[in-house]
């Protein structure tokens, strides 16, 4: 129905400029065990659940009928066991771009599975090239895991979108200097999209128990008081994005 409406709309938007979405899992399997300190996703329920491989494969095959260039998996992160029970059976919608988010580490064999399945762009949760910083974020990964992922992606011609975070509570000059020393050694690998200050989102451990992580008083982001003529206490209950006072 969507593509029929698009054709009748007169917008002259080519199907090649559209994308269709598909979901394998809902939530984050890592966050169910130990959410990253800055992550406020899935705050209403940390429980992770996913479709069976046969159900997903059936839906995947149905996507072939749609005249689109891009297929996007909406998952927060690809299921941990998808490398074993799903990707070996998956064949990509040929001629289409397929995107999903993954969690490092991703081995060379797993990257090959992604490429064979037709997934040609990924967004990994890299966030830092300092192991000490990653430990503080509770990422459960090492800097070497992140670099290895980039190497494997280049080897298998999988495009990567990733970023670095800064301004994390407790961050030291040594950790930043460590990353500055490493970046010039990685210029042959896909660069980050940018360096972004950490944000404080509702449901994130940084916001739920800020004093435990060295964060001072947090207040709703300034934009809220311009949007909603409400008392500060009400705004604090409404807001999703907070900033240090």
CSV table of C-alpha atoms in Angstrom, one decimal:
chain,number,residue,atom,x,y,z
A,1,UNK,CA,0.0,0.0,0.0
A,2,UNK,CA,2.8,2.4,0.8
A,3,UNK,CA,4.4,2.1,-2.6
A,4,UNK,CA,1.1,2.4,-4.4
A,5,UNK,CA,0.4,5.6,-2.4
A,6,UNK,CA,3.8,6.8,-3.3
A,7,UNK,CA,3.3,6.3,-7.0
A,8,UNK,CA,-0.1,8.1,-6.8
A,9,UNK,CA,1.1,11.0,-4.7
A,10,UNK,CA,2.8,13.0,-7.5
A,11,UNK,CA,5.8,13.5,-5.3
A,12,UNK,CA,8.0,11.8,-7.9
A,13,UNK,CA,10.0,10.1,-5.2
A,14,UNK,CA,11.8,7.2,-6.7
A,15,UNK,CA,11.6,3.9,-4.9
A,16,UNK,CA,15.4,3.8,-4.9
A,17,UNK,CA,15.3,6.7,-2.4
A,18,UNK,CA,13.1,4.8,0.0
A,19,UNK,CA,13.9,2.1,2.6
A,20,UNK,CA,12.0,-0.7,4.2
A,21,UNK,CA,12.5,-1.8,7.7
A,22,UNK,CA,12.5,-5.2,9.4
A,23,UNK,CA,13.0,-6.3,13.0
A,24,UNK,CA,14.7,-9.4,14.4
A,25,UNK,CA,15.0,-8.5,18.0
A,26,UNK,CA,13.6,-5.9,20.4
A,27,UNK,CA,15.6,-4.4,23.2
A,28,UNK,CA,19.3,-5.0,23.8
A,29,UNK,CA,20.7,-8.4,24.9
A,30,UNK,CA,23.8,-6.7,26.4
A,31,UNK,CA,21.7,-4.1,28.2
A,32,UNK,CA,19.5,-6.8,29.7
A,33,UNK,CA,22.7,-8.0,31.5
A,34,UNK,CA,24.6,-4.8,32.1
A,35,UNK,CA,23.4,-1.7,30.3
A,36,UNK,CA,26.1,0.8,29.2
A,37,UNK,CA,26.2,3.6,31.7
A,38,UNK,CA,25.1,6.3,29.2
A,39,UNK,CA,22.3,4.3,27.5
A,40,UNK,CA,18.7,5.2,28.2
A,41,UNK,CA,17.2,2.9,25.5
A,42,UNK,CA,14.5,0.3,26.5
A,43,UNK,CA,13.9,2.0,29.8
A,44,UNK,CA,10.4,0.6,30.3
A,45,UNK,CA,11.7,-3.0,29.9
A,46,UNK,CA,15.3,-4.3,29.8
A,47,UNK,CA,14.1,-7.7,28.7
A,48,UNK,CA,15.4,-8.7,25.3
A,49,UNK,CA,13.4,-10.8,22.9
A,50,UNK,CA,13.8,-11.8,19.3
A,51,UNK,CA,12.0,-13.6,16.5
A,52,UNK,CA,12.8,-17.2,15.6
A,53,UNK,CA,15.1,-17.7,12.6
A,54,UNK,CA,12.3,-19.3,10.4
A,55,UNK,CA,9.9,-16.4,11.1
A,56,UNK,CA,12.6,-13.8,10.3
A,57,UNK,CA,13.6,-15.6,7.1
A,58,UNK,CA,10.0,-15.7,5.9
A,59,UNK,CA,9.7,-12.0,6.4
A,60,UNK,CA,13.1,-11.4,4.8
A,61,UNK,CA,12.0,-13.2,1.6
A,62,UNK,CA,8.9,-11.1,1.4
A,63,UNK,CA,11.0,-7.9,1.3
A,64,UNK,CA,12.1,-8.9,-2.2
A,65,UNK,CA,8.8,-7.7,-3.7
A,66,UNK,CA,9.3,-4.1,-2.7
A,67,UNK,CA,11.0,-1.7,-5.1
A,68,UNK,CA,13.5,-0.2,-2.7
A,69,UNK,CA,17.2,0.2,-2.5
A,70,UNK,CA,17.7,0.0,1.3
A,71,UNK,CA,16.7,-2.5,3.9
A,72,UNK,CA,17.2,-1.4,7.6
A,73,UNK,CA,17.2,-3.7,10.6
A,74,UNK,CA,15.6,-1.6,13.4
A,75,UNK,CA,17.2,-3.6,16.2
A,76,UNK,CA,19.2,-1.7,18.8
A,77,UNK,CA,21.9,-4.4,18.3
A,78,UNK,CA,22.0,-7.6,16.3
A,79,UNK,CA,21.1,-10.7,18.3
A,80,UNK,CA,24.1,-12.4,19.9
A,81,UNK,CA,23.1,-15.8,18.6
A,82,UNK,CA,22.2,-14.6,15.1
A,83,UNK,CA,25.7,-15.4,13.9
A,84,UNK,CA,25.0,-19.1,14.7
A,85,UNK,CA,21.3,-19.7,13.8
A,86,UNK,CA,20.4,-17.0,11.3
A,87,UNK,CA,23.2,-15.4,9.3
A,88,UNK,CA,24.4,-18.7,7.8
A,89,UNK,CA,21.0,-19.2,6.2
A,90,UNK,CA,20.5,-15.6,5.1
A,91,UNK,CA,21.1,-14.4,1.5
A,92,UNK,CA,20.9,-10.7,0.9
A,93,UNK,CA,18.3,-8.8,-1.1
A,94,UNK,CA,20.7,-8.6,-4.1
A,95,UNK,CA,21.4,-5.1,-5.4
A,96,UNK,CA,20.2,-3.5,-2.1
A,97,UNK,CA,21.9,-1.8,0.8
A,98,UNK,CA,21.3,-3.6,4.1
A,99,UNK,CA,22.1,-2.0,7.4
A,100,UNK,CA,22.2,-3.2,11.0
A,101,UNK,CA,23.7,-2.3,14.3
A,102,UNK,CA,26.2,-4.7,15.9
A,103,UNK,CA,28.1,-4.9,19.2
A,104,UNK,CA,31.9,-5.4,19.2
A,105,UNK,CA,33.8,-7.6,19.3
A,106,UNK,CA,33.0,-9.0,15.8
A,107,UNK,CA,35.4,-11.7,14.6
A,108,UNK,CA,36.7,-12.1,11.1
A,109,UNK,CA,34.4,-15.1,10.7
A,110,UNK,CA,31.4,-13.2,11.9
A,111,UNK,CA,32.1,-10.3,9.6
A,112,UNK,CA,32.3,-12.7,6.7
A,113,UNK,CA,28.8,-14.0,7.7
A,114,UNK,CA,27.4,-10.5,7.7
A,115,UNK,CA,28.9,-9.8,4.3
A,116,UNK,CA,27.6,-13.1,2.8
A,117,UNK,CA,24.1,-12.3,4.2
A,118,UNK,CA,24.1,-9.1,2.2
A,119,UNK,CA,24.6,-6.8,5.2
A,120,UNK,CA,26.9,-4.2,3.7
A,121,UNK,CA,26.7,-1.4,6.3
A,122,UNK,CA,26.9,-1.7,10.0
A,123,UNK,CA,26.9,0.7,13.0
A,124,UNK,CA,29.0,-0.8,15.9
A,125,UNK,CA,29.0,0.6,19.4
A,126,UNK,CA,32.6,1.6,19.4
A,127,UNK,CA,32.5,4.8,21.4
A,128,UNK,CA,36.2,4.9,22.4
A,129,UNK,CA,39.6,3.7,21.5
A,130,UNK,CA,40.7,3.6,25.2
A,131,UNK,CA,40.2,0.3,27.1
A,132,UNK,CA,40.1,2.3,30.4
A,133,UNK,CA,37.4,4.5,29.0
A,134,UNK,CA,35.4,1.6,27.7
A,135,UNK,CA,35.5,-0.1,31.1
A,136,UNK,CA,34.2,3.1,32.7
A,137,UNK,CA,31.3,3.2,30.2
A,138,UNK,CA,30.6,-0.5,31.1
A,139,UNK,CA,30.9,-1.4,27.4
A,140,UNK,CA,32.4,-4.8,28.1
A,141,UNK,CA,34.9,-4.4,25.2
A,142,UNK,CA,38.5,-3.4,24.7
A,143,UNK,CA,40.1,-0.9,22.3
A,144,UNK,CA,41.7,-3.8,20.4
A,145,UNK,CA,38.2,-5.3,19.8
A,146,UNK,CA,37.1,-2.0,18.2
A,147,UNK,CA,40.2,-1.7,16.0
A,148,UNK,CA,39.9,-5.4,14.9
A,149,UNK,CA,36.2,-4.8,13.9
A,150,UNK,CA,37.3,-2.0,11.6
A,151,UNK,CA,40.0,-4.2,10.1
A,152,UNK,CA,37.6,-7.0,9.4
A,153,UNK,CA,35.0,-4.7,8.0
A,154,UNK,CA,37.5,-3.3,5.4
A,155,UNK,CA,38.6,-6.9,4.5
A,156,UNK,CA,35.0,-7.9,3.8
A,157,UNK,CA,33.9,-4.6,2.2
A,158,UNK,CA,31.4,-3.8,4.8
A,159,UNK,CA,30.9,-0.1,5.4
A,160,UNK,CA,31.1,1.2,9.0
A,161,UNK,CA,29.4,4.1,10.7
A,162,UNK,CA,30.9,4.8,14.1
A,163,UNK,CA,31.6,7.6,16.5
A,164,UNK,CA,33.7,8.6,19.6
A,165,UNK,CA,32.2,9.9,22.9
A,166,UNK,CA,33.9,12.4,25.1
A,167,UNK,CA,33.2,14.2,28.3
A,168,UNK,CA,32.3,11.1,30.2
A,169,UNK,CA,32.4,11.5,34.0
A,170,UNK,CA,35.8,10.5,35.3
A,171,UNK,CA,37.5,10.8,32.0
A,172,UNK,CA,41.2,11.6,32.3
A,173,UNK,CA,43.6,13.5,30.1
A,174,UNK,CA,45.7,10.3,29.8
A,175,UNK,CA,42.8,8.4,28.2
A,176,UNK,CA,42.3,11.2,25.7
A,177,UNK,CA,46.0,11.4,24.9
A,178,UNK,CA,46.0,7.6,24.4
A,179,UNK,CA,43.4,7.9,21.7
A,180,UNK,CA,45.1,10.9,20.1
A,181,UNK,CA,48.2,8.7,19.8
A,182,UNK,CA,46.3,5.9,18.2
A,183,UNK,CA,44.2,7.8,15.7
A,184,UNK,CA,47.1,8.6,13.3
A,185,UNK,CA,47.9,4.9,13.1
A,186,UNK,CA,44.3,4.1,11.9
A,187,UNK,CA,44.0,6.4,8.9
A,188,UNK,CA,43.8,3.4,6.6
A,189,UNK,CA,40.5,2.4,8.3
A,190,UNK,CA,37.0,4.0,8.2
A,191,UNK,CA,37.1,7.2,10.2
A,192,UNK,CA,34.6,8.1,12.9
A,193,UNK,CA,31.7,10.3,12.0
A,194,UNK,CA,32.7,12.7,14.8
A,195,UNK,CA,33.4,13.3,18.4
A,196,UNK,CA,30.3,13.8,20.5
A,197,UNK,CA,29.9,14.8,24.2
A,198,UNK,CA,28.1,12.1,26.2
A,199,UNK,CA,24.4,12.9,26.8
A,200,UNK,CA,22.4,12.2,29.9
A,201,UNK,CA,19.1,10.4,29.0
A,202,UNK,CA,16.4,9.2,31.2
A,203,UNK,CA,16.7,5.5,32.2
A,204,UNK,CA,20.5,5.6,31.8
A,205,UNK,CA,22.4,4.5,34.9
A,206,UNK,CA,24.2,7.8,34.7
A,207,UNK,CA,20.9,9.6,35.3
A,208,UNK,CA,19.2,7.1,37.6
A,209,UNK,CA,22.0,7.1,40.1
A,210,UNK,CA,24.2,10.0,39.1
A,211,UNK,CA,26.0,10.3,42.5
A,212,UNK,CA,27.4,6.8,42.1
A,213,UNK,CA,29.1,7.8,38.9
A,214,UNK,CA,30.5,11.2,39.9
A,215,UNK,CA,27.8,13.2,38.2
A,216,UNK,CA,26.4,16.3,39.9
A,217,UNK,CA,22.9,17.6,39.9
A,218,UNK,CA,21.1,17.0,36.6
A,219,UNK,CA,18.3,19.2,35.3
A,220,UNK,CA,16.1,19.0,32.1
A,221,UNK,CA,17.8,20.3,29.0
A,222,UNK,CA,17.1,24.0,28.5
A,223,UNK,CA,14.9,23.5,25.4
A,224,UNK,CA,12.1,22.0,27.6
A,225,UNK,CA,11.3,25.2,29.5
A,226,UNK,CA,10.9,27.0,26.1
A,227,UNK,CA,8.5,24.3,24.8
A,228,UNK,CA,6.4,23.6,27.9
A,229,UNK,CA,5.2,26.3,30.3
A,230,UNK,CA,5.4,23.9,33.3
A,231,UNK,CA,6.9,24.0,36.8
A,232,UNK,CA,10.5,22.7,37.0
A,233,UNK,CA,9.4,19.7,39.0
A,234,UNK,CA,6.9,18.7,36.3
A,235,UNK,CA,9.5,19.2,33.6
A,236,UNK,CA,11.9,17.0,35.5
A,237,UNK,CA,9.2,14.2,35.4
A,238,UNK,CA,8.6,14.8,31.7
A,239,UNK,CA,12.1,15.2,30.3
A,240,UNK,CA,14.1,12.5,28.6
A,241,UNK,CA,17.3,14.6,28.1
A,242,UNK,CA,19.1,16.1,31.0
A,243,UNK,CA,22.2,18.3,31.5
A,244,UNK,CA,24.5,19.0,34.5
A,245,UNK,CA,23.2,22.0,36.5
